[in-house]
PDB file of C-alpha atoms and ligand atoms in Angstrom:
ATOM      1  CA  MET A  99      -0.045   0.071  -0.040  1.00  0.00           C
ATOM      2  CA  LYS A 100       1.478   3.631  -0.717  1.00  0.00           C
ATOM      3  CA  CYS A 101       0.873   6.533   1.412  1.00  0.00           C
ATOM      4  CA  TYR A 102      -2.794   8.218   0.773  1.00  0.00           C
ATOM      5  CA  VAL A 103      -1.523  11.901   1.492  1.00  0.00           C
ATOM      6  CA  CYS A 104       1.390  11.473  -0.680  1.00  0.00           C
ATOM      7  CA  ALA A 105      -0.146  10.073  -3.435  1.00  0.00           C
ATOM      8  CA  LYS A 106      -2.551  13.219  -3.654  1.00  0.00           C
ATOM      9  CA  GLU A 107       0.740  15.195  -3.930  1.00  0.00           C
ATOM     10  CA  GLY A 108       1.745  12.933  -6.771  1.00  0.00           C
ATOM     11  CA  ARG A 109       4.775  10.944  -4.827  1.00  0.00           C
ATOM     12  CA  SER A 110       4.299   7.355  -3.983  1.00  0.00           C
ATOM     13  CA  PRO A 111       6.247   6.245  -1.026  1.00  0.00           C
ATOM     14  CA  ASP A 112       5.133   2.840   0.748  1.00  0.00           C
ATOM     15  CA  ALA A 113       2.776   3.167   3.675  1.00  0.00           C
ATOM     16  CA  VAL A 114       4.124   2.107   6.977  1.00  0.00           C
ATOM     17  CA  ALA A 115       0.872   2.594   9.005  1.00  0.00           C
ATOM     18  CA  VAL A 116      -2.607   2.629   8.406  1.00  0.00           C
ATOM     19  CA  GLY A 117      -4.886   5.525  10.435  1.00  0.00           C
ATOM     20  CA  ILE A 118      -7.247   3.560  12.713  1.00  0.00           C
ATOM     21  CA  ILE A 119     -10.393   6.102  12.032  1.00  0.00           C
ATOM     22  CA  CYS A 120     -10.094   6.567   8.393  1.00  0.00           C
ATOM     23  CA  GLY A 121      -8.117   3.783   7.043  1.00  0.00           C
ATOM     24  CA  MET A 122      -5.656   5.625   5.387  1.00  0.00           C
ATOM     25  CA  GLY A 123      -2.416   4.168   4.248  1.00  0.00           C
ATOM     26  CA  LEU A 124       0.284   6.426   5.917  1.00  0.00           C
ATOM     27  CA  CYS A 125       4.071   6.844   5.211  1.00  0.00           C
ATOM     28  CA  THR A 126       6.327   7.791   8.043  1.00  0.00           C
ATOM     29  CA  GLU A 127       5.844  11.388   7.759  1.00  0.00           C
ATOM     30  CA  HIS A 128       2.389  11.482   7.437  1.00  0.00           C
ATOM     31  CA  ALA A 129       1.654   8.699  10.559  1.00  0.00           C
ATOM     32  CA  MET A 130       0.666  10.670  13.423  1.00  0.00           C
ATOM     33  CA  ARG A 131       1.513   8.146  16.339  1.00  0.00           C
ATOM     34  CA  GLU A 132       0.663   8.895  20.044  1.00  0.00           C
ATOM     35  CA  GLU A 133       0.739   6.827  23.216  1.00  0.00           C
ATOM     36  CA  LEU A 134      -2.214   7.027  24.893  1.00  0.00           C
ATOM     37  CA  ASP A 135      -2.787   6.549  28.801  1.00  0.00           C
ATOM     38  CA  MET A 136      -4.742   3.346  29.615  1.00  0.00           C
ATOM     39  CA  TRP A 137      -7.145   3.427  33.001  1.00  0.00           C
ATOM     40  CA  GLU A 138      -8.704   0.509  34.534  1.00  0.00           C
ATOM     41  CA  GLY A 139     -11.207   0.209  37.156  1.00  0.00           C
ATOM     42  CA  GLY A 140     -14.069   2.483  37.605  1.00  0.00           C
ATOM     43  CA  TYR A 141     -17.128   1.947  40.368  1.00  0.00           C
ATOM     44  CA  PRO A 142     -16.803   0.430  42.638  1.00  0.00           C
ATOM     45  CA  PHE A 143     -13.167   0.383  42.328  1.00  0.00           C
ATOM     46  CA  PRO A 144     -10.755   3.551  42.018  1.00  0.00           C
ATOM     47  CA  ALA A 145      -9.504   4.110  38.410  1.00  0.00           C
ATOM     48  CA  ARG A 146      -6.184   3.904  38.127  1.00  0.00           C
ATOM     49  CA  ARG A 147      -3.504   4.643  35.262  1.00  0.00           C
ATOM     50  CA  VAL A 148      -2.120   1.614  33.785  1.00  0.00           C
ATOM     51  CA  LYS A 149       1.605   1.539  33.528  1.00  0.00           C
ATOM     52  CA  ALA A 150       2.164   0.233  30.037  1.00  0.00           C
ATOM     53  CA  LYS A 151       0.691   2.858  27.393  1.00  0.00           C
ATOM     54  CA  ILE A 152      -1.542   2.140  24.184  1.00  0.00           C
ATOM     55  CA  PRO A 153       0.409   3.423  20.742  1.00  0.00           C
ATOM     56  CA  ARG A 154      -2.615   4.803  18.469  1.00  0.00           C
ATOM     57  CA  ILE A 155      -2.176   5.721  14.913  1.00  0.00           C
ATOM     58  CA  LEU A 156      -3.946   8.428  12.904  1.00  0.00           C
ATOM     59  CA  CYS A 157      -3.834  10.637   9.641  1.00  0.00           C
ATOM     60  CA  PRO A 158      -3.314  14.304   9.789  1.00  0.00           C
ATOM     61  CA  GLU A 159      -6.531  15.023   9.134  1.00  0.00           C
ATOM     62  CA  CYS A 160      -8.261  12.966  11.662  1.00  0.00           C
ATOM     63  CA  TYR A 161      -5.488  14.082  14.256  1.00  0.00           C
ATOM     64  CA  HIS A 162      -6.220  17.518  13.668  1.00  0.00           C
ATOM     65  CA  ALA A 163     -10.010  17.101  13.852  1.00  0.00           C
ATOM     66  CA  LEU A 164      -9.674  15.234  16.914  1.00  0.00           C
ATOM     67  CA  LYS A 165      -7.203  17.748  18.862  1.00  0.00           C
ATOM     68  CA  GLY A 166      -9.490  20.392  17.344  1.00  0.00           C
ATOM     69  CA  LYS A 167      -6.820  22.313  15.749  1.00  0.00           C
TER      70      LYS A 167
ATOM     71  CA  MET B 290      -1.617  14.429  50.054  1.00  0.00           C
ATOM     72  CA  SER B 291      -1.560  10.583  49.391  1.00  0.00           C
ATOM     73  CA  ASP B 292      -4.080   8.948  46.802  1.00  0.00           C
ATOM     74  CA  LEU B 293      -5.498   6.809  49.761  1.00  0.00           C
ATOM     75  CA  ALA B 294      -6.111  10.313  51.645  1.00  0.00           C
ATOM     76  CA  LYS B 295      -8.073  12.066  48.707  1.00  0.00           C
ATOM     77  CA  ARG B 296      -9.712   8.712  48.130  1.00  0.00           C
ATOM     78  CA  CYS B 297     -10.817   8.746  51.869  1.00  0.00           C
ATOM     79  CA  ILE B 298     -11.997  12.145  51.323  1.00  0.00           C
ATOM     80  CA  ALA B 299     -14.232  11.140  48.486  1.00  0.00           C
ATOM     81  CA  GLU B 300     -15.824   8.663  50.647  1.00  0.00           C
ATOM     82  CA  LEU B 301     -16.393  10.851  53.547  1.00  0.00           C
ATOM     83  CA  THR B 302     -17.913  13.605  51.284  1.00  0.00           C
ATOM     84  CA  GLY B 303     -20.024  10.873  49.341  1.00  0.00           C
ATOM     85  CA  THR B 304     -21.514   9.460  52.596  1.00  0.00           C
ATOM     86  CA  ALA B 305     -21.875  12.801  54.019  1.00  0.00           C
ATOM     87  CA  LEU B 306     -24.201  13.724  50.681  1.00  0.00           C
ATOM     88  CA  LEU B 307     -26.164  10.122  51.501  1.00  0.00           C
ATOM     89  CA  VAL B 308     -26.962  11.067  55.080  1.00  0.00           C
ATOM     90  CA  TYR B 309     -27.741  14.872  54.158  1.00  0.00           C
ATOM     91  CA  PHE B 310     -30.060  13.933  51.613  1.00  0.00           C
ATOM     92  CA  GLY B 311     -31.421  10.714  52.300  1.00  0.00           C
ATOM     93  CA  ALA B 312     -31.655  10.444  56.222  1.00  0.00           C
ATOM     94  CA  GLY B 313     -32.333  14.244  55.737  1.00  0.00           C
ATOM     95  CA  ALA B 314     -35.634  13.128  53.739  1.00  0.00           C
ATOM     96  CA  ALA B 315     -36.881  11.132  56.584  1.00  0.00           C
ATOM     97  CA  ALA B 316     -36.358  13.786  58.800  1.00  0.00           C
ATOM     98  CA  ILE B 317     -38.260  16.250  56.685  1.00  0.00           C
ATOM     99  CA  THR B 318     -41.246  13.775  56.610  1.00  0.00           C
ATOM    100  CA  LEU B 319     -41.591  13.521  60.448  1.00  0.00           C
ATOM    101  CA  MET B 320     -41.389  17.134  60.554  1.00  0.00           C
ATOM    102  CA  ILE B 321     -44.010  17.660  58.203  1.00  0.00           C
ATOM    103  CA  ALA B 322     -46.219  14.975  59.963  1.00  0.00           C
ATOM    104  CA  ARG B 323     -45.553  16.237  63.442  1.00  0.00           C
ATOM    105  CA  GLY B 324     -49.159  16.440  65.271  1.00  0.00           C
ATOM    106  CA  THR B 325     -51.020  14.211  62.289  1.00  0.00           C
ATOM    107  CA  ASP B 326     -53.164  11.450  63.610  1.00  0.00           C
ATOM    108  CA  THR B 327     -51.224   8.497  62.660  1.00  0.00           C
ATOM    109  CA  GLY B 328     -54.145   6.077  62.454  1.00  0.00           C
ATOM    110  CA  THR B 329     -52.415   2.700  63.394  1.00  0.00           C
ATOM    111  CA  PRO B 330     -49.494   1.899  65.863  1.00  0.00           C
ATOM    112  CA  PHE B 331     -47.525   1.017  62.825  1.00  0.00           C
ATOM    113  CA  ASN B 332     -47.476   4.541  61.938  1.00  0.00           C
ATOM    114  CA  SER B 333     -44.758   6.620  63.317  1.00  0.00           C
ATOM    115  CA  GLY B 334     -45.223   9.431  61.214  1.00  0.00           C
ATOM    116  CA  ILE B 335     -43.458   8.800  57.824  1.00  0.00           C
ATOM    117  CA  GLY B 336     -46.693   7.394  55.874  1.00  0.00           C
ATOM    118  CA  ALA B 337     -49.023   9.588  57.712  1.00  0.00           C
ATOM    119  CA  LEU B 338     -49.348  11.866  54.853  1.00  0.00           C
ATOM    120  CA  GLY B 339     -49.084   9.984  51.755  1.00  0.00           C
ATOM    121  CA  GLY B 340     -48.832   6.003  53.110  1.00  0.00           C
ATOM    122  CA  LEU B 341     -46.585   4.361  51.246  1.00  0.00           C
ATOM    123  CA  GLY B 342     -46.006   7.290  49.033  1.00  0.00           C
ATOM    124  CA  ASP B 343     -44.030   8.641  51.917  1.00  0.00           C
ATOM    125  CA  TRP B 344     -41.395   5.971  52.080  1.00  0.00           C
ATOM    126  CA  PHE B 345     -41.106   6.191  47.873  1.00  0.00           C
ATOM    127  CA  ALA B 346     -40.488   9.791  48.100  1.00  0.00           C
ATOM    128  CA  ILE B 347     -37.530   9.103  50.948  1.00  0.00           C
ATOM    129  CA  GLY B 348     -36.327   6.285  48.591  1.00  0.00           C
ATOM    130  CA  MET B 349     -36.103   8.472  45.826  1.00  0.00           C
ATOM    131  CA  ALA B 350     -34.122  11.370  47.861  1.00  0.00           C
ATOM    132  CA  PHE B 351     -31.610   8.203  48.529  1.00  0.00           C
ATOM    133  CA  ALA B 352     -31.745   7.029  44.726  1.00  0.00           C
ATOM    134  CA  ILE B 353     -30.869  10.079  43.466  1.00  0.00           C
ATOM    135  CA  VAL B 354     -28.122  11.015  45.925  1.00  0.00           C
ATOM    136  CA  ILE B 355     -26.550   7.567  45.538  1.00  0.00           C
ATOM    137  CA  ALA B 356     -26.662   8.049  41.588  1.00  0.00           C
ATOM    138  CA  ALA B 357     -25.166  11.448  41.955  1.00  0.00           C
ATOM    139  CA  VAL B 358     -22.480  10.121  44.412  1.00  0.00           C
ATOM    140  CA  ILE B 359     -21.584   7.207  42.162  1.00  0.00           C
ATOM    141  CA  TYR B 360     -21.321   8.760  39.233  1.00  0.00           C
ATOM    142  CA  SER B 361     -19.665  12.040  40.301  1.00  0.00           C
ATOM    143  CA  MET B 362     -16.836   9.994  42.905  1.00  0.00           C
ATOM    144  CA  GLY B 363     -17.264   6.345  41.275  1.00  0.00           C
ATOM    145  CA  ARG B 364     -13.964   6.705  39.774  1.00  0.00           C
ATOM    146  CA  VAL B 365     -12.116   8.641  42.541  1.00  0.00           C
ATOM    147  CA  SER B 366     -12.860   5.996  45.474  1.00  0.00           C
ATOM    148  CA  GLY B 367     -14.931   3.578  44.134  1.00  0.00           C
ATOM    149  CA  ALA B 368     -18.104   5.499  46.132  1.00  0.00           C
ATOM    150  CA  HIS B 369     -18.822   2.567  48.359  1.00  0.00           C
ATOM    151  CA  ILE B 370     -20.179   5.309  50.827  1.00  0.00           C
ATOM    152  CA  ASN B 371     -21.234   1.937  52.775  1.00  0.00           C
ATOM    153  CA  PRO B 372     -18.889  -0.150  55.396  1.00  0.00           C
ATOM    154  CA  ALA B 373     -20.941  -3.033  54.173  1.00  0.00           C
ATOM    155  CA  VAL B 374     -19.908  -2.799  50.353  1.00  0.00           C
ATOM    156  CA  THR B 375     -16.368  -2.056  51.460  1.00  0.00           C
ATOM    157  CA  ILE B 376     -16.262  -5.017  53.905  1.00  0.00           C
ATOM    158  CA  ALA B 377     -17.815  -7.401  51.282  1.00  0.00           C
ATOM    159  CA  LEU B 378     -15.516  -6.367  48.624  1.00  0.00           C
ATOM    160  CA  TRP B 379     -12.425  -7.047  51.116  1.00  0.00           C
ATOM    161  CA  ALA B 380     -14.014 -10.336  52.172  1.00  0.00           C
ATOM    162  CA  THR B 381     -14.009 -11.585  48.778  1.00  0.00           C
ATOM    163  CA  LYS B 382     -10.439 -10.148  48.128  1.00  0.00           C
ATOM    164  CA  ARG B 383     -11.532  -7.625  45.842  1.00  0.00           C
ATOM    165  CA  PHE B 384     -10.388  -4.464  47.978  1.00  0.00           C
ATOM    166  CA  PRO B 385      -7.107  -4.337  49.734  1.00  0.00           C
ATOM    167  CA  PRO B 386      -6.956  -5.154  53.445  1.00  0.00           C
ATOM    168  CA  GLY B 387      -4.829  -2.092  54.229  1.00  0.00           C
ATOM    169  CA  GLU B 388      -7.358   0.257  52.932  1.00  0.00           C
ATOM    170  CA  THR B 389     -10.674  -1.163  54.145  1.00  0.00           C
ATOM    171  CA  GLY B 390     -10.348   0.280  57.681  1.00  0.00           C
ATOM    172  CA  ALA B 391      -9.318   3.886  56.464  1.00  0.00           C
ATOM    173  CA  TYR B 392     -12.515   3.794  54.210  1.00  0.00           C
ATOM    174  CA  ILE B 393     -14.916   2.548  56.820  1.00  0.00           C
ATOM    175  CA  VAL B 394     -13.751   5.224  59.064  1.00  0.00           C
ATOM    176  CA  ALA B 395     -14.020   8.170  56.603  1.00  0.00           C
ATOM    177  CA  GLN B 396     -17.615   6.691  55.861  1.00  0.00           C
ATOM    178  CA  LEU B 397     -18.517   6.578  59.608  1.00  0.00           C
ATOM    179  CA  ILE B 398     -17.221  10.423  59.900  1.00  0.00           C
ATOM    180  CA  GLY B 399     -18.824  11.423  56.875  1.00  0.00           C
ATOM    181  CA  GLY B 400     -22.233   9.916  58.105  1.00  0.00           C
ATOM    182  CA  ALA B 401     -21.897  12.127  61.258  1.00  0.00           C
ATOM    183  CA  LEU B 402     -20.770  15.365  59.068  1.00  0.00           C
ATOM    184  CA  GLY B 403     -23.940  14.675  57.186  1.00  0.00           C
ATOM    185  CA  SER B 404     -26.244  14.723  59.777  1.00  0.00           C
ATOM    186  CA  LEU B 405     -24.548  17.909  61.730  1.00  0.00           C
ATOM    187  CA  LEU B 406     -24.556  19.658  58.692  1.00  0.00           C
ATOM    188  CA  PHE B 407     -28.581  18.624  58.132  1.00  0.00           C
ATOM    189  CA  ALA B 408     -29.372  19.832  62.047  1.00  0.00           C
ATOM    190  CA  ALA B 409     -27.438  23.000  61.230  1.00  0.00           C
ATOM    191  CA  SER B 410     -29.313  23.438  58.064  1.00  0.00           C
ATOM    192  CA  ALA B 411     -33.075  22.479  59.360  1.00  0.00           C
ATOM    193  CA  GLY B 412     -32.782  23.229  62.840  1.00  0.00           C
ATOM    194  CA  MET B 413     -33.425  21.789  66.357  1.00  0.00           C
ATOM    195  CA  ASP B 414     -36.871  20.377  65.231  1.00  0.00           C
ATOM    196  CA  ALA B 415     -34.999  18.246  63.049  1.00  0.00           C
ATOM    197  CA  VAL B 416     -33.265  16.443  65.890  1.00  0.00           C
ATOM    198  CA  THR B 417     -36.149  16.570  68.442  1.00  0.00           C
ATOM    199  CA  VAL B 418     -38.779  15.524  66.039  1.00  0.00           C
ATOM    200  CA  GLY B 419     -36.897  14.188  62.948  1.00  0.00           C
ATOM    201  CA  GLY B 420     -34.316  12.489  64.887  1.00  0.00           C
ATOM    202  CA  LEU B 421     -31.989  13.265  61.866  1.00  0.00           C
ATOM    203  CA  GLY B 422     -33.816  10.464  59.917  1.00  0.00           C
ATOM    204  CA  ALA B 423     -32.279   7.863  62.368  1.00  0.00           C
ATOM    205  CA  THR B 424     -32.992   4.098  61.496  1.00  0.00           C
ATOM    206  CA  ALA B 425     -34.911   2.159  64.385  1.00  0.00           C
ATOM    207  CA  PRO B 426     -37.370  -0.935  63.866  1.00  0.00           C
ATOM    208  CA  PHE B 427     -40.835   0.180  63.909  1.00  0.00           C
ATOM    209  CA  PRO B 428     -43.480  -1.034  66.506  1.00  0.00           C
ATOM    210  CA  GLY B 429     -44.090  -4.924  66.309  1.00  0.00           C
ATOM    211  CA  ILE B 430     -41.037  -5.633  64.546  1.00  0.00           C
ATOM    212  CA  GLY B 431     -38.504  -7.660  66.872  1.00  0.00           C
ATOM    213  CA  TYR B 432     -34.786  -7.269  66.689  1.00  0.00           C
ATOM    214  CA  GLY B 433     -34.161 -10.586  64.709  1.00  0.00           C
ATOM    215  CA  GLN B 434     -36.892  -9.706  62.342  1.00  0.00           C
ATOM    216  CA  ALA B 435     -34.820  -6.278  62.008  1.00  0.00           C
ATOM    217  CA  ILE B 436     -31.602  -8.125  61.474  1.00  0.00           C
ATOM    218  CA  LEU B 437     -33.019 -10.210  58.859  1.00  0.00           C
ATOM    219  CA  ALA B 438     -35.040  -7.565  57.038  1.00  0.00           C
ATOM    220  CA  GLU B 439     -31.612  -5.153  56.776  1.00  0.00           C
ATOM    221  CA  ALA B 440     -29.581  -8.431  55.708  1.00  0.00           C
ATOM    222  CA  ILE B 441     -32.068  -9.332  52.669  1.00  0.00           C
ATOM    223  CA  GLY B 442     -32.031  -5.547  51.662  1.00  0.00           C
ATOM    224  CA  THR B 443     -28.568  -5.198  51.599  1.00  0.00           C
ATOM    225  CA  PHE B 444     -28.209  -8.382  50.062  1.00  0.00           C
ATOM    226  CA  VAL B 445     -30.180  -7.142  47.072  1.00  0.00           C
ATOM    227  CA  LEU B 446     -27.810  -3.964  46.805  1.00  0.00           C
ATOM    228  CA  MET B 447     -24.846  -6.169  47.151  1.00  0.00           C
ATOM    229  CA  MET B 448     -26.175  -8.463  44.400  1.00  0.00           C
ATOM    230  CA  VAL B 449     -26.824  -5.344  42.166  1.00  0.00           C
ATOM    231  CA  ILE B 450     -23.417  -3.874  42.690  1.00  0.00           C
ATOM    232  CA  MET B 451     -21.687  -7.211  41.811  1.00  0.00           C
ATOM    233  CA  GLY B 452     -24.087  -7.721  38.508  1.00  0.00           C
ATOM    234  CA  VAL B 453     -24.169  -4.152  37.377  1.00  0.00           C
ATOM    235  CA  ALA B 454     -20.401  -3.260  38.134  1.00  0.00           C
ATOM    236  CA  VAL B 455     -17.837  -5.680  39.437  1.00  0.00           C
ATOM    237  CA  ASP B 456     -18.997  -8.515  36.628  1.00  0.00           C
ATOM    238  CA  LYS B 457     -16.794  -7.808  33.603  1.00  0.00           C
ATOM    239  CA  LYS B 458     -19.832  -8.362  31.277  1.00  0.00           C
ATOM    240  CA  ALA B 459     -21.865  -5.842  32.819  1.00  0.00           C
ATOM    241  CA  PRO B 460     -22.970  -3.043  30.335  1.00  0.00           C
ATOM    242  CA  GLN B 461     -21.196   0.279  31.064  1.00  0.00           C
ATOM    243  CA  GLY B 462     -22.685   3.284  32.621  1.00  0.00           C
ATOM    244  CA  PHE B 463     -25.644   1.978  34.282  1.00  0.00           C
ATOM    245  CA  ALA B 464     -24.320   1.181  37.739  1.00  0.00           C
ATOM    246  CA  GLY B 465     -25.052   4.461  39.613  1.00  0.00           C
ATOM    247  CA  LEU B 466     -28.871   4.736  37.992  1.00  0.00           C
ATOM    248  CA  VAL B 467     -29.605   0.966  38.678  1.00  0.00           C
ATOM    249  CA  ILE B 468     -27.783   0.891  42.299  1.00  0.00           C
ATOM    250  CA  GLY B 469     -29.650   4.159  43.401  1.00  0.00           C
ATOM    251  CA  LEU B 470     -33.241   3.071  42.231  1.00  0.00           C
ATOM    252  CA  THR B 471     -32.414  -0.529  43.975  1.00  0.00           C
ATOM    253  CA  VAL B 472     -31.996   0.930  47.144  1.00  0.00           C
ATOM    254  CA  GLY B 473     -34.842   3.242  46.641  1.00  0.00           C
ATOM    255  CA  GLY B 474     -37.200   0.425  46.075  1.00  0.00           C
ATOM    256  CA  VAL B 475     -35.939  -1.548  48.918  1.00  0.00           C
ATOM    257  CA  ILE B 476     -36.327   1.585  51.147  1.00  0.00           C
ATOM    258  CA  THR B 477     -40.149   1.745  49.683  1.00  0.00           C
ATOM    259  CA  THR B 478     -40.763  -1.927  51.002  1.00  0.00           C
ATOM    260  CA  ILE B 479     -38.383  -2.483  54.431  1.00  0.00           C
ATOM    261  CA  GLY B 480     -38.499   1.351  55.450  1.00  0.00           C
ATOM    262  CA  ASN B 481     -41.429   0.800  57.734  1.00  0.00           C
ATOM    263  CA  LEU B 482     -39.777  -2.287  59.130  1.00  0.00           C
ATOM    264  CA  THR B 483     -36.359  -0.950  60.197  1.00  0.00           C
ATOM    265  CA  GLY B 484     -36.010   2.210  58.677  1.00  0.00           C
ATOM    266  CA  SER B 485     -34.159   0.508  55.388  1.00  0.00           C
ATOM    267  CA  SER B 486     -30.437   1.614  56.426  1.00  0.00           C
ATOM    268  CA  LEU B 487     -28.625  -0.998  54.357  1.00  0.00           C
ATOM    269  CA  ASN B 488     -25.580   0.918  55.510  1.00  0.00           C
ATOM    270  CA  THR B 489     -23.642   1.199  58.963  1.00  0.00           C
ATOM    271  CA  ALA B 490     -22.197   4.388  58.358  1.00  0.00           C
ATOM    272  CA  ARG B 491     -25.864   5.964  57.486  1.00  0.00           C
ATOM    273  CA  THR B 492     -27.351   4.814  61.075  1.00  0.00           C
ATOM    274  CA  PHE B 493     -24.155   5.952  62.915  1.00  0.00           C
ATOM    275  CA  GLY B 494     -24.312   9.626  61.502  1.00  0.00           C
ATOM    276  CA  PRO B 495     -27.885  10.499  62.860  1.00  0.00           C
ATOM    277  CA  TYR B 496     -27.180   8.227  65.878  1.00  0.00           C
ATOM    278  CA  LEU B 497     -23.949  10.019  66.927  1.00  0.00           C
ATOM    279  CA  ILE B 498     -25.157  13.691  65.928  1.00  0.00           C
ATOM    280  CA  ASP B 499     -28.760  12.918  67.857  1.00  0.00           C
ATOM    281  CA  SER B 500     -26.600  11.981  71.131  1.00  0.00           C
ATOM    282  CA  LEU B 501     -24.840  15.572  70.978  1.00  0.00           C
ATOM    283  CA  LEU B 502     -27.550  17.202  70.179  1.00  0.00           C
ATOM    284  CA  GLY B 503     -30.368  15.859  72.524  1.00  0.00           C
ATOM    285  CA  GLY B 504     -31.959  13.720  70.088  1.00  0.00           C
ATOM    286  CA  PRO B 505     -33.357  10.187  70.690  1.00  0.00           C
ATOM    287  CA  ASP B 506     -31.237   7.612  72.017  1.00  0.00           C
ATOM    288  CA  LEU B 507     -31.552   4.590  69.792  1.00  0.00           C
ATOM    289  CA  TRP B 508     -28.071   2.737  70.664  1.00  0.00           C
ATOM    290  CA  VAL B 509     -29.110  -0.162  71.606  1.00  0.00           C
ATOM    291  CA  TYR B 510     -30.602  -0.772  68.215  1.00  0.00           C
ATOM    292  CA  PHE B 511     -27.299  -0.183  66.892  1.00  0.00           C
ATOM    293  CA  PRO B 512     -26.159  -3.805  66.490  1.00  0.00           C
ATOM    294  CA  ILE B 513     -28.946  -4.429  64.024  1.00  0.00           C
ATOM    295  CA  TYR B 514     -27.410  -1.784  61.657  1.00  0.00           C
ATOM    296  CA  VAL B 515     -23.989  -3.348  61.989  1.00  0.00           C
ATOM    297  CA  ILE B 516     -24.778  -7.229  61.915  1.00  0.00           C
ATOM    298  CA  GLY B 517     -27.722  -7.088  59.165  1.00  0.00           C
ATOM    299  CA  PRO B 518     -26.149  -5.013  56.318  1.00  0.00           C
ATOM    300  CA  ILE B 519     -22.457  -6.458  56.667  1.00  0.00           C
ATOM    301  CA  VAL B 520     -24.154 -10.201  56.619  1.00  0.00           C
ATOM    302  CA  GLY B 521     -26.490  -9.652  53.712  1.00  0.00           C
ATOM    303  CA  ALA B 522     -23.629  -7.619  51.572  1.00  0.00           C
ATOM    304  CA  VAL B 523     -20.552 -10.368  52.335  1.00  0.00           C
ATOM    305  CA  VAL B 524     -23.423 -13.248  51.369  1.00  0.00           C
ATOM    306  CA  ALA B 525     -24.167 -11.413  48.333  1.00  0.00           C
ATOM    307  CA  ALA B 526     -20.742 -10.796  47.394  1.00  0.00           C
ATOM    308  CA  PHE B 527     -19.665 -14.536  47.799  1.00  0.00           C
ATOM    309  CA  PHE B 528     -22.767 -15.950  46.400  1.00  0.00           C
ATOM    310  CA  TYR B 529     -22.719 -13.692  43.193  1.00  0.00           C
ATOM    311  CA  GLY B 530     -19.054 -14.916  43.153  1.00  0.00           C
ATOM    312  CA  TYR B 531     -20.292 -18.534  43.049  1.00  0.00           C
ATOM    313  CA  ILE B 532     -22.908 -18.270  40.466  1.00  0.00           C
ATOM    314  CA  GLY B 533     -21.563 -15.362  38.298  1.00  0.00           C
ATOM    315  CA  GLY B 534     -18.724 -17.611  36.861  1.00  0.00           C
ATOM    316  CA  GLU B 535     -15.331 -16.304  35.234  1.00  0.00           C
ATOM    317  CA  ALA B 536     -16.414 -12.655  34.685  1.00  0.00           C
ATOM    318  CA  VAL B 537     -16.378 -12.058  38.207  1.00  0.00           C
ATOM    319  CA  THR B 538     -13.259 -14.161  39.468  1.00  0.00           C
ATOM    320  CA  VAL B 539     -10.432 -12.247  41.353  1.00  0.00           C
ATOM    321  CA  GLU B 540      -7.127 -12.566  39.511  1.00  0.00           C
TER     322      GLU B 540
HETATM  323 ZN1   ZN C 821       3.364  10.400   3.318  1.00  0.00          ZN
HETATM  324 ZN1   ZN C 822      -7.503   9.580   8.850  1.00  0.00          ZN
END
């Protein structure tokens, strides 16, 4: 698979990731990867942050839509 | 401040709100019914105005404040706001032994604070006429009967907590609403038997502040509200663990 964002600009690098929301193929430059906190518990147990974080990958569009910028 | 201390403050606050609004509703009902002809000896004032509707109204006051506390503080401390619940979770190895005592102390202090604030808000009639909504067996209800009723009521409460919250297969988001309504429903039925405490801290708060401010002395009944709720909750937690299978297994 090729990077969707690059393909629109006429380039064709291979995709190394897939956006989890829209499913775009993404190159290293366009894959927005963040590690999110995981929580466990909640009523009737106190919620605690789990040590391990969970990685998530979005395309630039979804990322900016999510973050509101 | 340590994490445990913050969680204890959440338990204290939650239990204070429970007693202020829940037990407070019972006290208000007695204040409104003051001087009314109660008709039968089984009627101590709550029920004089609206029959079982009086108990339903008190039950709804409890239901709503319980839902509010669970939704607002459930993720902070677990929002047990009830020593019987904390003990049942500890007894089934779901809650750390080192924190169980701290939670119970916080809940008892919170119960007393809730009653004190209610007395401060409503005036001395709330103590002398309303008894701050303290629970006691109603006329004709024996000590053993009262313990049984409290145990059964708390059994239902703890079964619901296990089924809608502890069970990993439970749908998310319903706990506060369902648990609140369960307590409200239980109060409607057994309110006129025992006051339907289901909660040692909910009874302790009004008892202590009544003693301090010259309200009724009901301590002779206190063991009912220690034994009944704790036995009911612990039996329910083990019972659900037995019938509920893997989804409630403690790892
Ligand atoms: Zn690209
Ligand atoms: Zn996307």
